[in-house]
Amino acid sequence: MSVFEPRVVAFCCHFCAYSAADLAGSMRLEYAPNVRIVKLMCTGKVDALLLLKAFEDGADAVYVAGCEEGDCHFLEGNLRATKQVDRARKMLEEVGIEGDRLRMYPIGASDAPSFAAAANEMTEKARQLGPSPLKKEG
């Protein structure tokens, strides 16, 4: 029997969270290799359907990592992303899927340890919850 290794997708803001992820690599911080990063110019471009599509495409957990409140380069992108994450979580729960599979993290550009912690936390959460019910067999 094979051991379950979750697939985690992280939608990251170019200016903050992605820079933190890059810095984490430069600092040689270890974090779960299960995370696949999708770089966005701003997390304000994320909408609920994109997040749900990630689950449909095989993700066991998804998180959005954007700027800290008040630091968004596009002023309100991170606030818009938070609303979209909340909306998608409600949709997941309405169809019987754990909303904990989806989270929003505010991460500053120089906060590499927070990026690594978020990656590890979401990977561990996905391990606890098991494979996504939306995951296709095969």
PDB file of C-alpha atoms in Angstrom:
ATOM      1  CA  MET A   1       0.000   0.000   0.000  1.00  0.00           C
ATOM      2  CA  SER A   2       1.370   3.401  -0.969  1.00  0.00           C
ATOM      3  CA  VAL A   3       1.648   6.285   1.467  1.00  0.00           C
ATOM      4  CA  PHE A   4      -0.594   9.245   0.730  1.00  0.00           C
ATOM      5  CA  GLU A   5       1.396  12.321  -0.307  1.00  0.00           C
ATOM      6  CA  PRO A   6      -0.876  15.308  -0.727  1.00  0.00           C
ATOM      7  CA  ARG A   7      -0.727  17.708  -3.611  1.00  0.00           C
ATOM      8  CA  VAL A   8      -0.874  21.313  -2.385  1.00  0.00           C
ATOM      9  CA  VAL A   9      -1.285  24.349  -4.630  1.00  0.00           C
ATOM     10  CA  ALA A  10      -0.193  27.810  -3.460  1.00  0.00           C
ATOM     11  CA  PHE A  11      -1.367  30.890  -5.325  1.00  0.00           C
ATOM     12  CA  CYS A  12       1.255  33.522  -4.459  1.00  0.00           C
ATOM     13  CA  CYS A  13       1.448  37.254  -4.967  1.00  0.00           C
ATOM     14  CA  HIS A  14       4.482  38.259  -7.054  1.00  0.00           C
ATOM     15  CA  PHE A  15       5.482  41.113  -4.757  1.00  0.00           C
ATOM     16  CA  CYS A  16       5.111  39.493  -1.340  1.00  0.00           C
ATOM     17  CA  ALA A  17       4.528  35.768  -0.915  1.00  0.00           C
ATOM     18  CA  TYR A  18       6.413  34.725  -4.039  1.00  0.00           C
ATOM     19  CA  SER A  19       9.371  36.850  -2.927  1.00  0.00           C
ATOM     20  CA  ALA A  20       9.130  35.175   0.485  1.00  0.00           C
ATOM     21  CA  ALA A  21       9.154  31.750  -1.205  1.00  0.00           C
ATOM     22  CA  ASP A  22      12.201  32.753  -3.237  1.00  0.00           C
ATOM     23  CA  LEU A  23      13.914  34.011  -0.093  1.00  0.00           C
ATOM     24  CA  ALA A  24      13.063  30.761   1.692  1.00  0.00           C
ATOM     25  CA  GLY A  25      14.979  28.955  -1.040  1.00  0.00           C
ATOM     26  CA  SER A  26      17.926  31.333  -0.764  1.00  0.00           C
ATOM     27  CA  MET A  27      17.954  30.862   3.012  1.00  0.00           C
ATOM     28  CA  ARG A  28      17.792  27.095   2.472  1.00  0.00           C
ATOM     29  CA  LEU A  29      14.719  26.820   4.665  1.00  0.00           C
ATOM     30  CA  GLU A  30      13.141  23.412   4.385  1.00  0.00           C
ATOM     31  CA  TYR A  31       9.455  23.108   3.635  1.00  0.00           C
ATOM     32  CA  ALA A  32       7.210  20.391   2.283  1.00  0.00           C
ATOM     33  CA  PRO A  33       8.035  19.479  -1.328  1.00  0.00           C
ATOM     34  CA  ASN A  34       4.336  18.828  -1.962  1.00  0.00           C
ATOM     35  CA  VAL A  35       3.622  22.507  -2.660  1.00  0.00           C
ATOM     36  CA  ARG A  36       3.301  23.726  -6.241  1.00  0.00           C
ATOM     37  CA  ILE A  37       3.458  27.501  -6.537  1.00  0.00           C
ATOM     38  CA  VAL A  38       1.365  29.483  -8.991  1.00  0.00           C
ATOM     39  CA  LYS A  39       2.743  33.019  -9.261  1.00  0.00           C
ATOM     40  CA  LEU A  40       0.207  35.810  -9.739  1.00  0.00           C
ATOM     41  CA  MET A  41       0.825  39.531 -10.178  1.00  0.00           C
ATOM     42  CA  CYS A  42      -1.715  40.069  -7.407  1.00  0.00           C
ATOM     43  CA  THR A  43      -3.864  37.708  -5.362  1.00  0.00           C
ATOM     44  CA  GLY A  44      -6.728  40.027  -6.255  1.00  0.00           C
ATOM     45  CA  LYS A  45      -6.858  38.087  -9.536  1.00  0.00           C
ATOM     46  CA  VAL A  46      -7.914  34.926  -7.693  1.00  0.00           C
ATOM     47  CA  ASP A  47     -11.574  34.090  -7.812  1.00  0.00           C
ATOM     48  CA  ALA A  48     -13.559  31.301  -6.205  1.00  0.00           C
ATOM     49  CA  LEU A  49     -13.874  29.338  -9.448  1.00  0.00           C
ATOM     50  CA  LEU A  50     -10.079  29.292  -9.940  1.00  0.00           C
ATOM     51  CA  LEU A  51      -9.653  27.925  -6.419  1.00  0.00           C
ATOM     52  CA  LEU A  52     -12.306  25.259  -6.969  1.00  0.00           C
ATOM     53  CA  LYS A  53     -10.712  24.358 -10.314  1.00  0.00           C
ATOM     54  CA  ALA A  54      -7.448  23.611  -8.492  1.00  0.00           C
ATOM     55  CA  PHE A  55      -9.305  21.023  -6.404  1.00  0.00           C
ATOM     56  CA  GLU A  56     -10.997  19.615  -9.487  1.00  0.00           C
ATOM     57  CA  ASP A  57      -7.563  19.262 -11.096  1.00  0.00           C
ATOM     58  CA  GLY A  58      -6.257  17.137  -8.233  1.00  0.00           C
ATOM     59  CA  ALA A  59      -5.169  19.394  -5.392  1.00  0.00           C
ATOM     60  CA  ASP A  60      -5.739  18.053  -1.884  1.00  0.00           C
ATOM     61  CA  ALA A  61      -5.278  21.501  -0.340  1.00  0.00           C
ATOM     62  CA  VAL A  62      -4.994  25.019  -1.716  1.00  0.00           C
ATOM     63  CA  TYR A  63      -3.816  28.246  -0.201  1.00  0.00           C
ATOM     64  CA  VAL A  64      -3.555  31.818  -1.297  1.00  0.00           C
ATOM     65  CA  ALA A  65      -0.589  33.787  -0.005  1.00  0.00           C
ATOM     66  CA  GLY A  66      -0.797  37.513  -0.484  1.00  0.00           C
ATOM     67  CA  CYS A  67       0.486  40.745   0.946  1.00  0.00           C
ATOM     68  CA  GLU A  68      -0.079  41.698   4.524  1.00  0.00           C
ATOM     69  CA  GLU A  69      -3.035  43.971   5.138  1.00  0.00           C
ATOM     70  CA  GLY A  70      -2.223  47.523   4.022  1.00  0.00           C
ATOM     71  CA  ASP A  71       0.792  46.436   1.906  1.00  0.00           C
ATOM     72  CA  CYS A  72      -0.920  45.388  -1.334  1.00  0.00           C
ATOM     73  CA  HIS A  73       0.757  46.965  -4.371  1.00  0.00           C
ATOM     74  CA  PHE A  74      -2.665  47.119  -5.997  1.00  0.00           C
ATOM     75  CA  LEU A  75      -4.236  48.589  -2.853  1.00  0.00           C
ATOM     76  CA  GLU A  76      -7.033  46.082  -2.183  1.00  0.00           C
ATOM     77  CA  GLY A  77      -6.047  42.893  -4.006  1.00  0.00           C
ATOM     78  CA  ASN A  78      -5.360  40.965  -0.831  1.00  0.00           C
ATOM     79  CA  LEU A  79      -8.705  42.034   0.642  1.00  0.00           C
ATOM     80  CA  ARG A  80     -10.483  40.872  -2.508  1.00  0.00           C
ATOM     81  CA  ALA A  81      -8.606  37.561  -2.345  1.00  0.00           C
ATOM     82  CA  THR A  82      -9.668  37.033   1.265  1.00  0.00           C
ATOM     83  CA  LYS A  83     -13.312  37.429   0.242  1.00  0.00           C
ATOM     84  CA  GLN A  84     -12.866  34.973  -2.636  1.00  0.00           C
ATOM     85  CA  VAL A  85     -11.219  32.400  -0.332  1.00  0.00           C
ATOM     86  CA  ASP A  86     -14.098  32.736   2.143  1.00  0.00           C
ATOM     87  CA  ARG A  87     -16.591  32.332  -0.702  1.00  0.00           C
ATOM     88  CA  ALA A  88     -14.850  29.223  -2.063  1.00  0.00           C
ATOM     89  CA  ARG A  89     -14.626  27.713   1.442  1.00  0.00           C
ATOM     90  CA  LYS A  90     -18.388  28.089   1.829  1.00  0.00           C
ATOM     91  CA  MET A  91     -18.953  26.444  -1.557  1.00  0.00           C
ATOM     92  CA  LEU A  92     -16.728  23.520  -0.570  1.00  0.00           C
ATOM     93  CA  GLU A  93     -18.580  23.069   2.720  1.00  0.00           C
ATOM     94  CA  GLU A  94     -21.970  23.217   0.962  1.00  0.00           C
ATOM     95  CA  VAL A  95     -21.000  20.175  -1.119  1.00  0.00           C
ATOM     96  CA  GLY A  96     -19.584  18.298   1.888  1.00  0.00           C
ATOM     97  CA  ILE A  97     -15.863  18.991   1.442  1.00  0.00           C
ATOM     98  CA  GLU A  98     -13.824  20.269   4.378  1.00  0.00           C
ATOM     99  CA  GLY A  99     -13.328  24.038   4.187  1.00  0.00           C
ATOM    100  CA  ASP A 100     -10.018  23.608   6.034  1.00  0.00           C
ATOM    101  CA  ARG A 101      -8.526  22.465   2.744  1.00  0.00           C
ATOM    102  CA  LEU A 102      -8.440  26.124   1.690  1.00  0.00           C
ATOM    103  CA  ARG A 103      -6.788  29.062   3.481  1.00  0.00           C
ATOM    104  CA  MET A 104      -5.510  32.579   3.024  1.00  0.00           C
ATOM    105  CA  TYR A 105      -2.124  33.642   4.416  1.00  0.00           C
ATOM    106  CA  PRO A 106      -0.804  37.204   4.575  1.00  0.00           C
ATOM    107  CA  ILE A 107       2.960  36.928   4.072  1.00  0.00           C
ATOM    108  CA  GLY A 108       5.397  39.810   3.713  1.00  0.00           C
ATOM    109  CA  ALA A 109       8.186  39.744   1.102  1.00  0.00           C
ATOM    110  CA  SER A 110      10.905  39.274   3.722  1.00  0.00           C
ATOM    111  CA  ASP A 111       8.986  36.706   5.775  1.00  0.00           C
ATOM    112  CA  ALA A 112      10.463  33.491   4.401  1.00  0.00           C
ATOM    113  CA  PRO A 113       9.909  31.547   7.652  1.00  0.00           C
ATOM    114  CA  SER A 114       6.160  32.307   7.426  1.00  0.00           C
ATOM    115  CA  PHE A 115       6.065  31.018   3.856  1.00  0.00           C
ATOM    116  CA  ALA A 116       7.775  27.786   4.901  1.00  0.00           C
ATOM    117  CA  ALA A 117       5.442  27.455   7.898  1.00  0.00           C
ATOM    118  CA  ALA A 118       2.351  27.950   5.702  1.00  0.00           C
ATOM    119  CA  ALA A 119       3.581  25.315   3.234  1.00  0.00           C
ATOM    120  CA  ASN A 120       4.209  22.827   6.037  1.00  0.00           C
ATOM    121  CA  GLU A 121       0.913  23.609   7.776  1.00  0.00           C
ATOM    122  CA  MET A 122      -1.203  23.118   4.639  1.00  0.00           C
ATOM    123  CA  THR A 123       0.632  19.915   3.718  1.00  0.00           C
ATOM    124  CA  GLU A 124       0.073  18.525   7.211  1.00  0.00           C
ATOM    125  CA  LYS A 125      -3.603  19.581   7.126  1.00  0.00           C
ATOM    126  CA  ALA A 126      -4.041  17.752   3.807  1.00  0.00           C
ATOM    127  CA  ARG A 127      -2.404  14.638   5.279  1.00  0.00           C
ATOM    128  CA  GLN A 128      -4.817  14.747   8.234  1.00  0.00           C
ATOM    129  CA  LEU A 129      -7.863  15.183   5.976  1.00  0.00           C
ATOM    130  CA  GLY A 130      -6.751  12.565   3.432  1.00  0.00           C
ATOM    131  CA  PRO A 131      -7.155  12.670  -0.339  1.00  0.00           C
ATOM    132  CA  SER A 132      -9.591  15.219  -1.715  1.00  0.00           C
ATOM    133  CA  PRO A 133     -12.981  13.688  -2.567  1.00  0.00           C
ATOM    134  CA  LEU A 134     -12.748  15.538  -5.886  1.00  0.00           C
ATOM    135  CA  LYS A 135      -9.521  13.795  -6.844  1.00  0.00           C
ATOM    136  CA  LYS A 136      -9.941  11.566  -9.846  1.00  0.00           C
ATOM    137  CA  GLU A 137      -8.638   8.018  -9.591  1.00  0.00           C
ATOM    138  CA  GLY A 138      -5.837   6.941 -11.819  1.00  0.00           C
TER     139      GLY A 138
END
